[in-house]
PDB file of C-alpha atoms in Angstrom:
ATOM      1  CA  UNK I   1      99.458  69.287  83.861  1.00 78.00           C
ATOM      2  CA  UNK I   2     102.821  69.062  85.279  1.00 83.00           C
ATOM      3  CA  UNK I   3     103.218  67.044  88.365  1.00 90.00           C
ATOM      4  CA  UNK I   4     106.390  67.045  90.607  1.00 95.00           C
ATOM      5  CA  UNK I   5     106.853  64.263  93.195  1.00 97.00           C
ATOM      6  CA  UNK I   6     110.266  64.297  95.357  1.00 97.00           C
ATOM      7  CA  UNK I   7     111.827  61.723  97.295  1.00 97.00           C
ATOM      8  CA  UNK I   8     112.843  61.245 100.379  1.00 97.00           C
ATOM      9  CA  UNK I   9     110.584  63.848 102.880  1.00 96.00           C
ATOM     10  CA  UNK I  10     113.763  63.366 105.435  1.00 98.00           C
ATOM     11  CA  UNK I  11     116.808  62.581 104.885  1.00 98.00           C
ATOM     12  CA  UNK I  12     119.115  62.546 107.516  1.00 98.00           C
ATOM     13  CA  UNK I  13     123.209  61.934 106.896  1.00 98.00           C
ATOM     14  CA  UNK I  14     126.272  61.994 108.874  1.00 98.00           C
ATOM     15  CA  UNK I  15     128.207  65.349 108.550  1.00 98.00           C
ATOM     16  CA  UNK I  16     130.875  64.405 106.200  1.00 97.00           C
ATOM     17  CA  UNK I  17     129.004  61.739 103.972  1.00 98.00           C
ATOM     18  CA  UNK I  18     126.760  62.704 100.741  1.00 98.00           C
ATOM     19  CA  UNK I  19     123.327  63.077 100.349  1.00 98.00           C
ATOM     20  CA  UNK I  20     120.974  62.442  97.387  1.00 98.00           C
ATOM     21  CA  UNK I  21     117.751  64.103  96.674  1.00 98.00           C
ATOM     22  CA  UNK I  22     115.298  62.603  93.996  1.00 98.00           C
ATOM     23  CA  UNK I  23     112.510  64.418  91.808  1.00 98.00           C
ATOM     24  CA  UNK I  24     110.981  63.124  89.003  1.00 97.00           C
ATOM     25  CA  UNK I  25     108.284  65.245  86.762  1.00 96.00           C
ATOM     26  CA  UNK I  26     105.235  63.873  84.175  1.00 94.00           C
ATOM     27  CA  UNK I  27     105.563  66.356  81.454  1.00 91.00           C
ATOM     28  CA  UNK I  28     108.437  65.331  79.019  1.00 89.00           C
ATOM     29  CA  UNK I  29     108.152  69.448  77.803  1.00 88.00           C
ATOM     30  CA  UNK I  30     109.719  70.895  81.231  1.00 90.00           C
ATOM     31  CA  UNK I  31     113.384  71.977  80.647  1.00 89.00           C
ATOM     32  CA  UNK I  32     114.136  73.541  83.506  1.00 90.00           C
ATOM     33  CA  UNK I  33     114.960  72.245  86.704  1.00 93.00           C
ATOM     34  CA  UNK I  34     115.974  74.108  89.943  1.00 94.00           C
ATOM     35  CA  UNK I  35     117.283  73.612  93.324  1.00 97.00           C
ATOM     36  CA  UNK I  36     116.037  75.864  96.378  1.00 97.00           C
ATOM     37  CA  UNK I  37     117.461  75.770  99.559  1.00 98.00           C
ATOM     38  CA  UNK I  38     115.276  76.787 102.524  1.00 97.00           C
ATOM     39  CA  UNK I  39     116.138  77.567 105.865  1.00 96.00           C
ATOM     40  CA  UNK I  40     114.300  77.604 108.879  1.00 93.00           C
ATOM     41  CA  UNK I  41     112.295  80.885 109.014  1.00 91.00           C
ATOM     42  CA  UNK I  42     113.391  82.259 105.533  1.00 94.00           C
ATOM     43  CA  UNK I  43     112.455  81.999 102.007  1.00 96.00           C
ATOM     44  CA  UNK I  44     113.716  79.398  99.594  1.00 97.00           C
ATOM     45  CA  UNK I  45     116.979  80.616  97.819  1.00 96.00           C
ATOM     46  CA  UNK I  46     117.810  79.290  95.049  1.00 95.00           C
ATOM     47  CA  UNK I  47     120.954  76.971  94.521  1.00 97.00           C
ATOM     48  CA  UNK I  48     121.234  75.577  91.388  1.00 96.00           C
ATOM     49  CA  UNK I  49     119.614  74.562  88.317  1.00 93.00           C
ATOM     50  CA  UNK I  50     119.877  72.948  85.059  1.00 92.00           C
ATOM     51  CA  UNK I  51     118.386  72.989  81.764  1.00 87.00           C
ATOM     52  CA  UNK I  52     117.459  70.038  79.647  1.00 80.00           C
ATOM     53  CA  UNK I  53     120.040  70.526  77.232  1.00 80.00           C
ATOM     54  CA  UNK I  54     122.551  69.128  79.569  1.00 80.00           C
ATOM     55  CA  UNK I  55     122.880  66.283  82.092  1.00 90.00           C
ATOM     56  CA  UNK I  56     125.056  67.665  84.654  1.00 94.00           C
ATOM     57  CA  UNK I  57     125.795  70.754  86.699  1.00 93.00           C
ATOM     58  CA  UNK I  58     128.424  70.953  89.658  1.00 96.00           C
ATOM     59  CA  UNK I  59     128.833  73.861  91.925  1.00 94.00           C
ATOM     60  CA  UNK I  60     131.274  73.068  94.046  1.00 96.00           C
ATOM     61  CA  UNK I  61     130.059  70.402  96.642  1.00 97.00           C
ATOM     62  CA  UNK I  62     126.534  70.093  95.277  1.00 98.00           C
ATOM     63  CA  UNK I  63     125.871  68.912  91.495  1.00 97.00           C
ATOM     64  CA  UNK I  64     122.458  68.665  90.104  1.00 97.00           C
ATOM     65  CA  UNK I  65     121.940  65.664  87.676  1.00 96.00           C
ATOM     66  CA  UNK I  66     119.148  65.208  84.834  1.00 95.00           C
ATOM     67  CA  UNK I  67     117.935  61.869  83.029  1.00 94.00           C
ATOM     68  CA  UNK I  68     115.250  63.107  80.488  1.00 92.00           C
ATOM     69  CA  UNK I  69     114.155  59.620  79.156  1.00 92.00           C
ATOM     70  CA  UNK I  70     113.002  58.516  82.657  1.00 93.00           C
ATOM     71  CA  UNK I  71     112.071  61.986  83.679  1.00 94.00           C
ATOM     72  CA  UNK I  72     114.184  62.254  87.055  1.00 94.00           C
ATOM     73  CA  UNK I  73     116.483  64.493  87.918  1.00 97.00           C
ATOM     74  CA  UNK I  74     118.839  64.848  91.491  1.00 98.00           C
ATOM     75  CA  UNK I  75     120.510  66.701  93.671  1.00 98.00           C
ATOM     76  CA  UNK I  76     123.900  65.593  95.127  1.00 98.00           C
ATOM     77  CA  UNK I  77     125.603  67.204  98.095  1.00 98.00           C
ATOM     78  CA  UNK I  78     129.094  66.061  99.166  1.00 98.00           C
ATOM     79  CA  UNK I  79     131.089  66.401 102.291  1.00 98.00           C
ATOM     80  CA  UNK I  80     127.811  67.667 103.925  1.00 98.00           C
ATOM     81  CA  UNK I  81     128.239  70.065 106.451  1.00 97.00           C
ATOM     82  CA  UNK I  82     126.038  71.296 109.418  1.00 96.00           C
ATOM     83  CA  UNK I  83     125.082  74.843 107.759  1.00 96.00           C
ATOM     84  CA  UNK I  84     123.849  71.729 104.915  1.00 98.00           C
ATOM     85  CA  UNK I  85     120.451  71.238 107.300  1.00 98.00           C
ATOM     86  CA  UNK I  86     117.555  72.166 105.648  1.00 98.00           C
ATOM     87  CA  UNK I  87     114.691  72.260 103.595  1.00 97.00           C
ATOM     88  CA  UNK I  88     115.373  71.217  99.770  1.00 98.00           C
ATOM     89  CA  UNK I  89     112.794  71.835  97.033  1.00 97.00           C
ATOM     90  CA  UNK I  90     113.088  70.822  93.874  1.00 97.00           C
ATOM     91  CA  UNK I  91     110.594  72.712  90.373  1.00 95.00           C
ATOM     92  CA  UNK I  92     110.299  72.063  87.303  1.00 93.00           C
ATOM     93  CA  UNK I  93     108.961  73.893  84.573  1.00 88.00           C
ATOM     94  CA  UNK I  94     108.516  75.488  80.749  1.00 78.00           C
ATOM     95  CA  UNK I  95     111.943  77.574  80.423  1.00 67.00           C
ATOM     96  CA  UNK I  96     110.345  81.362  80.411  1.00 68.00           C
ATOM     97  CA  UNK I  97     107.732  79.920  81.842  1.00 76.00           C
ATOM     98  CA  UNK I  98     106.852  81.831  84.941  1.00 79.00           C
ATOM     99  CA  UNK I  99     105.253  78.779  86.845  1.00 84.00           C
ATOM    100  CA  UNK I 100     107.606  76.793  88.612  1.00 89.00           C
ATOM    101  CA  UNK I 101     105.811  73.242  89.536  1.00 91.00           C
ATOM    102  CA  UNK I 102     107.448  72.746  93.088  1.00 94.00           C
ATOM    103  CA  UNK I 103     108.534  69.192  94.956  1.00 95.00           C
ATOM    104  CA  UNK I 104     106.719  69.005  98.095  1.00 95.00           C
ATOM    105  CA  UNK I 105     110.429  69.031  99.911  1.00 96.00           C
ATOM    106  CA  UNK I 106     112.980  66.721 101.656  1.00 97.00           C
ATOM    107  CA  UNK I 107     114.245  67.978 105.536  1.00 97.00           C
ATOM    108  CA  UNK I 108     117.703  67.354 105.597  1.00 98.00           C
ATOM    109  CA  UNK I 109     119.745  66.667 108.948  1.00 98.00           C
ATOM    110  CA  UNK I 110     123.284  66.360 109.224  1.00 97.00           C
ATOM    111  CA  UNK I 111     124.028  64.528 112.614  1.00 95.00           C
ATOM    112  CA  UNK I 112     127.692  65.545 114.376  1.00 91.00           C
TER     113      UNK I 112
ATOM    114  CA  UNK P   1     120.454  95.009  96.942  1.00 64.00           C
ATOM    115  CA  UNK P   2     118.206  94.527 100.034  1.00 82.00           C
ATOM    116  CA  UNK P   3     116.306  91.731  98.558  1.00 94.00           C
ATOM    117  CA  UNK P   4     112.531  91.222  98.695  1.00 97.00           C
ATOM    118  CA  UNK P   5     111.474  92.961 101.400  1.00 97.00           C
ATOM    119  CA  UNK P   6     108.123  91.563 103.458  1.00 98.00           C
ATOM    120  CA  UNK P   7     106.084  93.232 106.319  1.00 97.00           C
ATOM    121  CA  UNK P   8     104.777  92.351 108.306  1.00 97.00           C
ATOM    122  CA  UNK P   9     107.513  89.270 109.820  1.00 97.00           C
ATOM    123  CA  UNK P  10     104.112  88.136 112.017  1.00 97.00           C
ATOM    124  CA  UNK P  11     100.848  88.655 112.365  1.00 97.00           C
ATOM    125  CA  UNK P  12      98.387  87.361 114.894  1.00 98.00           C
ATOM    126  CA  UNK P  13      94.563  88.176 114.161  1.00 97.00           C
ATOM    127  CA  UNK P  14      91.202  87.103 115.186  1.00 97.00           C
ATOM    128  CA  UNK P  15      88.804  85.226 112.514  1.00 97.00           C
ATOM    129  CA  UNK P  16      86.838  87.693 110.564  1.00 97.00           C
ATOM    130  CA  UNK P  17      89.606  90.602 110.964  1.00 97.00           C
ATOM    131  CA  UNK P  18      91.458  92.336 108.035  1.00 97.00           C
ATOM    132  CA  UNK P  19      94.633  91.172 107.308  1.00 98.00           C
ATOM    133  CA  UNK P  20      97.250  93.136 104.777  1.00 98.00           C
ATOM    134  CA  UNK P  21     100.288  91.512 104.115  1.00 98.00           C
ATOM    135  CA  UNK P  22     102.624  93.942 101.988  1.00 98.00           C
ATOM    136  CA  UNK P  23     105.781  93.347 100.038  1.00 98.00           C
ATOM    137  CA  UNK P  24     108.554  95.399  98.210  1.00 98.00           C
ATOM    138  CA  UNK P  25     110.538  93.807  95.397  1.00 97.00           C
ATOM    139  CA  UNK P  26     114.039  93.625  94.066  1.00 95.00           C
ATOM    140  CA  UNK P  27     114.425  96.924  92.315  1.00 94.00           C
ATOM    141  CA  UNK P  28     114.390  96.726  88.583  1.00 91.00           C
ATOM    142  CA  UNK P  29     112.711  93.268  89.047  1.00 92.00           C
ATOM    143  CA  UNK P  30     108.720  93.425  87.005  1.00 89.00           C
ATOM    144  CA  UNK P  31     107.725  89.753  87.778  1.00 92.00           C
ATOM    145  CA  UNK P  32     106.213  89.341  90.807  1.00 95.00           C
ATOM    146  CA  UNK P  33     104.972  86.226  92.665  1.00 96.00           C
ATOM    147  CA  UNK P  34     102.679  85.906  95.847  1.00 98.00           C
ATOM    148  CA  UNK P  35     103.024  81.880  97.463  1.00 97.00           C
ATOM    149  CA  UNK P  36     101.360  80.506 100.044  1.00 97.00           C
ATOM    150  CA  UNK P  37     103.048  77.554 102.273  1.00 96.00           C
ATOM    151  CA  UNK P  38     101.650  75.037 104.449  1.00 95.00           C
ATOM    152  CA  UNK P  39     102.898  71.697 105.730  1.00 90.00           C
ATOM    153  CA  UNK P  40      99.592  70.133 104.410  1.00 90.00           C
ATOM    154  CA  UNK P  41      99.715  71.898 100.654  1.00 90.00           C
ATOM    155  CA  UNK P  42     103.483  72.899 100.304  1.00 91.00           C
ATOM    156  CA  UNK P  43     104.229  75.873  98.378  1.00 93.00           C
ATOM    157  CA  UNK P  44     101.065  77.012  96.428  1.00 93.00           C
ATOM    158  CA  UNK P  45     101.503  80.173  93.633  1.00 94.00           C
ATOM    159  CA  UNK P  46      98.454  82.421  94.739  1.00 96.00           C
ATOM    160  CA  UNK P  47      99.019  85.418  92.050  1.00 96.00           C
ATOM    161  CA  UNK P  48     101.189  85.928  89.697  1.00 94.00           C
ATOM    162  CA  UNK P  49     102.177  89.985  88.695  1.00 95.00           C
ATOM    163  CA  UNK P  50     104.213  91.253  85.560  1.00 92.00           C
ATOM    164  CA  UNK P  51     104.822  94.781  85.093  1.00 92.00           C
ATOM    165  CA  UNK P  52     102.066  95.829  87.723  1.00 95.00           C
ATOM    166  CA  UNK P  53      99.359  93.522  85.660  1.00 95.00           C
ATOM    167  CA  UNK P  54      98.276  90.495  87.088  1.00 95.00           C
ATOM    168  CA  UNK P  55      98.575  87.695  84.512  1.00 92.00           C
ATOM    169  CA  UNK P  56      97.574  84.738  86.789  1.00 92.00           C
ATOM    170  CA  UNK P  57      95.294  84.679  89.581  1.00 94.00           C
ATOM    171  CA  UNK P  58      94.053  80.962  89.648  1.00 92.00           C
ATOM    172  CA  UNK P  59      95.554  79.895  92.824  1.00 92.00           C
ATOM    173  CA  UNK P  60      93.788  83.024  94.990  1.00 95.00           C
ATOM    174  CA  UNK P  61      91.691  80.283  97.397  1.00 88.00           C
ATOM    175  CA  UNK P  62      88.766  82.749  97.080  1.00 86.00           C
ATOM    176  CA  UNK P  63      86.799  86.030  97.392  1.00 92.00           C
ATOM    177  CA  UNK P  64      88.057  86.810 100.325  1.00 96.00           C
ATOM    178  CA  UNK P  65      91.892  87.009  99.082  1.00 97.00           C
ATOM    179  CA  UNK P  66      92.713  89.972  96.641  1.00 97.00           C
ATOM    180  CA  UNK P  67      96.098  91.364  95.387  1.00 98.00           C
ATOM    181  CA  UNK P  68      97.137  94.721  94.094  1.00 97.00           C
ATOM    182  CA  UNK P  69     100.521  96.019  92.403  1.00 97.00           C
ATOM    183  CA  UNK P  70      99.879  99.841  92.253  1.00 96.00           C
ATOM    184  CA  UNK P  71     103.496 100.820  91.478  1.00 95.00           C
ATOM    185  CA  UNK P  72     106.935  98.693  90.822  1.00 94.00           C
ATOM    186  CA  UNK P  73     108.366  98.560  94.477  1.00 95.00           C
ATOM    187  CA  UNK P  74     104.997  97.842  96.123  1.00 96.00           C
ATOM    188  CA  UNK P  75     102.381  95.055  96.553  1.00 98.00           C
ATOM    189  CA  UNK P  76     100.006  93.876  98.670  1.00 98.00           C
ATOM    190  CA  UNK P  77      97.876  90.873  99.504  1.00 98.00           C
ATOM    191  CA  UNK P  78      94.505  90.992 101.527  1.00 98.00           C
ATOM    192  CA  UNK P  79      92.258  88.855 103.421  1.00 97.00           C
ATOM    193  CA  UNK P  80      89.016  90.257 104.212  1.00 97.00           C
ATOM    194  CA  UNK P  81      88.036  88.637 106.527  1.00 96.00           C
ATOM    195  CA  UNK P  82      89.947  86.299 107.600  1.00 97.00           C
ATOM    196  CA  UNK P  83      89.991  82.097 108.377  1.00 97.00           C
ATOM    197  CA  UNK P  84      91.475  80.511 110.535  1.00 97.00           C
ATOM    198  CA  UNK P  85      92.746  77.836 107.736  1.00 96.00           C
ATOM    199  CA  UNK P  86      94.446  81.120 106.043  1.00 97.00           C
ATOM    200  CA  UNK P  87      97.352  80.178 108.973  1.00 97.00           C
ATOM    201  CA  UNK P  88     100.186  79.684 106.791  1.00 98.00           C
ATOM    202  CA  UNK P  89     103.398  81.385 105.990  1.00 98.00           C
ATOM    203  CA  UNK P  90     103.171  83.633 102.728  1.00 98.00           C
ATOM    204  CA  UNK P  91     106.008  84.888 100.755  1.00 98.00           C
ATOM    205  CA  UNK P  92     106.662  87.318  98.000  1.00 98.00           C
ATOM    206  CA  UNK P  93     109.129  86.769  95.412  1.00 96.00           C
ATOM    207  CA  UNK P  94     110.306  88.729  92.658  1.00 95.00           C
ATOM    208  CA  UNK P  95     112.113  88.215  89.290  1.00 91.00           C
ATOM    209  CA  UNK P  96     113.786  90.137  86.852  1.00 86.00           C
ATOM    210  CA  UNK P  97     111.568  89.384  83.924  1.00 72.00           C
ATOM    211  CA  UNK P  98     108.799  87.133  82.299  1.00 59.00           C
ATOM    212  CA  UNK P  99     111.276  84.857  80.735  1.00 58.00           C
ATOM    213  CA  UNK P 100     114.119  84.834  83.786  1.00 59.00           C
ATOM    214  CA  UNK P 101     113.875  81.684  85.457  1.00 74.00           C
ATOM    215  CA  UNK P 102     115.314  82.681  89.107  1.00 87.00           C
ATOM    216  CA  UNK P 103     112.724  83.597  91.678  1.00 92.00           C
ATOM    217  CA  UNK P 104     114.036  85.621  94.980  1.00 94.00           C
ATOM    218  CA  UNK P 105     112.295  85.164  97.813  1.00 96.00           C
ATOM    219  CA  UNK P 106     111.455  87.110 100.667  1.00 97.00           C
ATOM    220  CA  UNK P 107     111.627  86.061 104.040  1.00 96.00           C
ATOM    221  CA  UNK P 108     108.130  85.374 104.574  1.00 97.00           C
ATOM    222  CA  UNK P 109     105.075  87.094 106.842  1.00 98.00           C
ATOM    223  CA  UNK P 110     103.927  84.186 109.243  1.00 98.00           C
ATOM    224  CA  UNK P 111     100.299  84.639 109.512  1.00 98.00           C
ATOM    225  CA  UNK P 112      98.277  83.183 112.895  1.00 98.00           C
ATOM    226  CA  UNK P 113      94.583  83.573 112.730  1.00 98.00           C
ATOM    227  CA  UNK P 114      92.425  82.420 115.659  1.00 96.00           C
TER     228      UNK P 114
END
């Protein structure tokens, strides 16, 4: 089955500077990849995603990234700001596929 | 919308004790997903409902959990009786149909039992 591994567990970045988030899946048939956002004491919400027919999504300051031959695919915040801190998961998954395969999550801090 | 609505926010209970945890979907929304998260297993999909049916119950832990979707705006998950290792945080989330990718989460009943 599919397997989801996500790198770092922390990451912590100056406010200002970017942060990258890694994921890379097993199962070459997942096309769809999202984002979800998590903070403390709520549910995750989700913040972007991409499908496997293309290699890039932007939304504004964060842009989601997919390489399909080596199975990875990353999220990329810029200008991080302190409302930035939190939990980020990353999924994968058959499109229409109701089972989402979830990262085990990265912690991001943004120091002041 | 109001979003996924969850009660209760907490619950403490004692080991062996009931516990219903109930949840109330985005309106017009006939997926609907019970997780599980804990710092030790992450997020884990316990049930998974589409128009009131359950398709997928392989990740209810056991016997003791059960799930029910009598109506559209309404679910519930049980534990009778409860563990302590059922301490975790459980959310609902909803989505608009079998083949929509986007999941909305509630906020989450944080469930204590000693």
């Amino acid at each position: 089955g599919e397997n989801v591994e996500q790198h770092p567990s922390t990451l912590s970045v100056q406010e200002g500077d970017s942060a990258v988030i890694k994921c890379t899946y097993s199962d070459s048939a997942s096309n769809y990849f999202p984002w979800y956002k998590q903070e403390l004491g709520k549910g995750p919400q989700l913040i972007i995603d991409i499908r496997s027919n293309v290699g890039e999504k932007k939304d504004q300051r964060i842009a989601v990234t997919l390489n399909k031959t080596a199975k990875h695919f990353s999220l990329h915040i810029t200008e991080t700001q302190p409302e930035d801190s939190a939990v980020y998961f990353c999924a994968a998954s058959l499109r229409g596929n109701y089972q989402l395969i979830w990262g085990a999550g990265t912690k991001l801090i943004i120091k002041p | 919308d109001a979003g996924v609505i969850q009660s209760p926010r907490h619950e403490v209970t004692e080991m062996g004790q009931e516990v219903t945890l109930r949840c109330k979907p985005i309106s017009g929304h006939n997926s609907l997903f019970w997780y599980r998260q804990t710092m030790m297993r992450g997020l884990e999909l316990l049930i998974y409902f589409n128009n009131n049916v359950p398709i997928d119950d392989s990740g209810m832990p056991e016997d003791r959990f059960s799930a029910k979707m009598p109506n559209a705006s309404f679910s519930t998950l049980k534990i009778q009786p409860s563990e302590p290792r059922d301490s975790a945080v459980y959310f609902c989330a909803s989505s608009h149909s079998f083949s929509s990718d986007t999941q909305y989460f509630g906020p989450g009943t944080r469930l204590t039992v000693l």
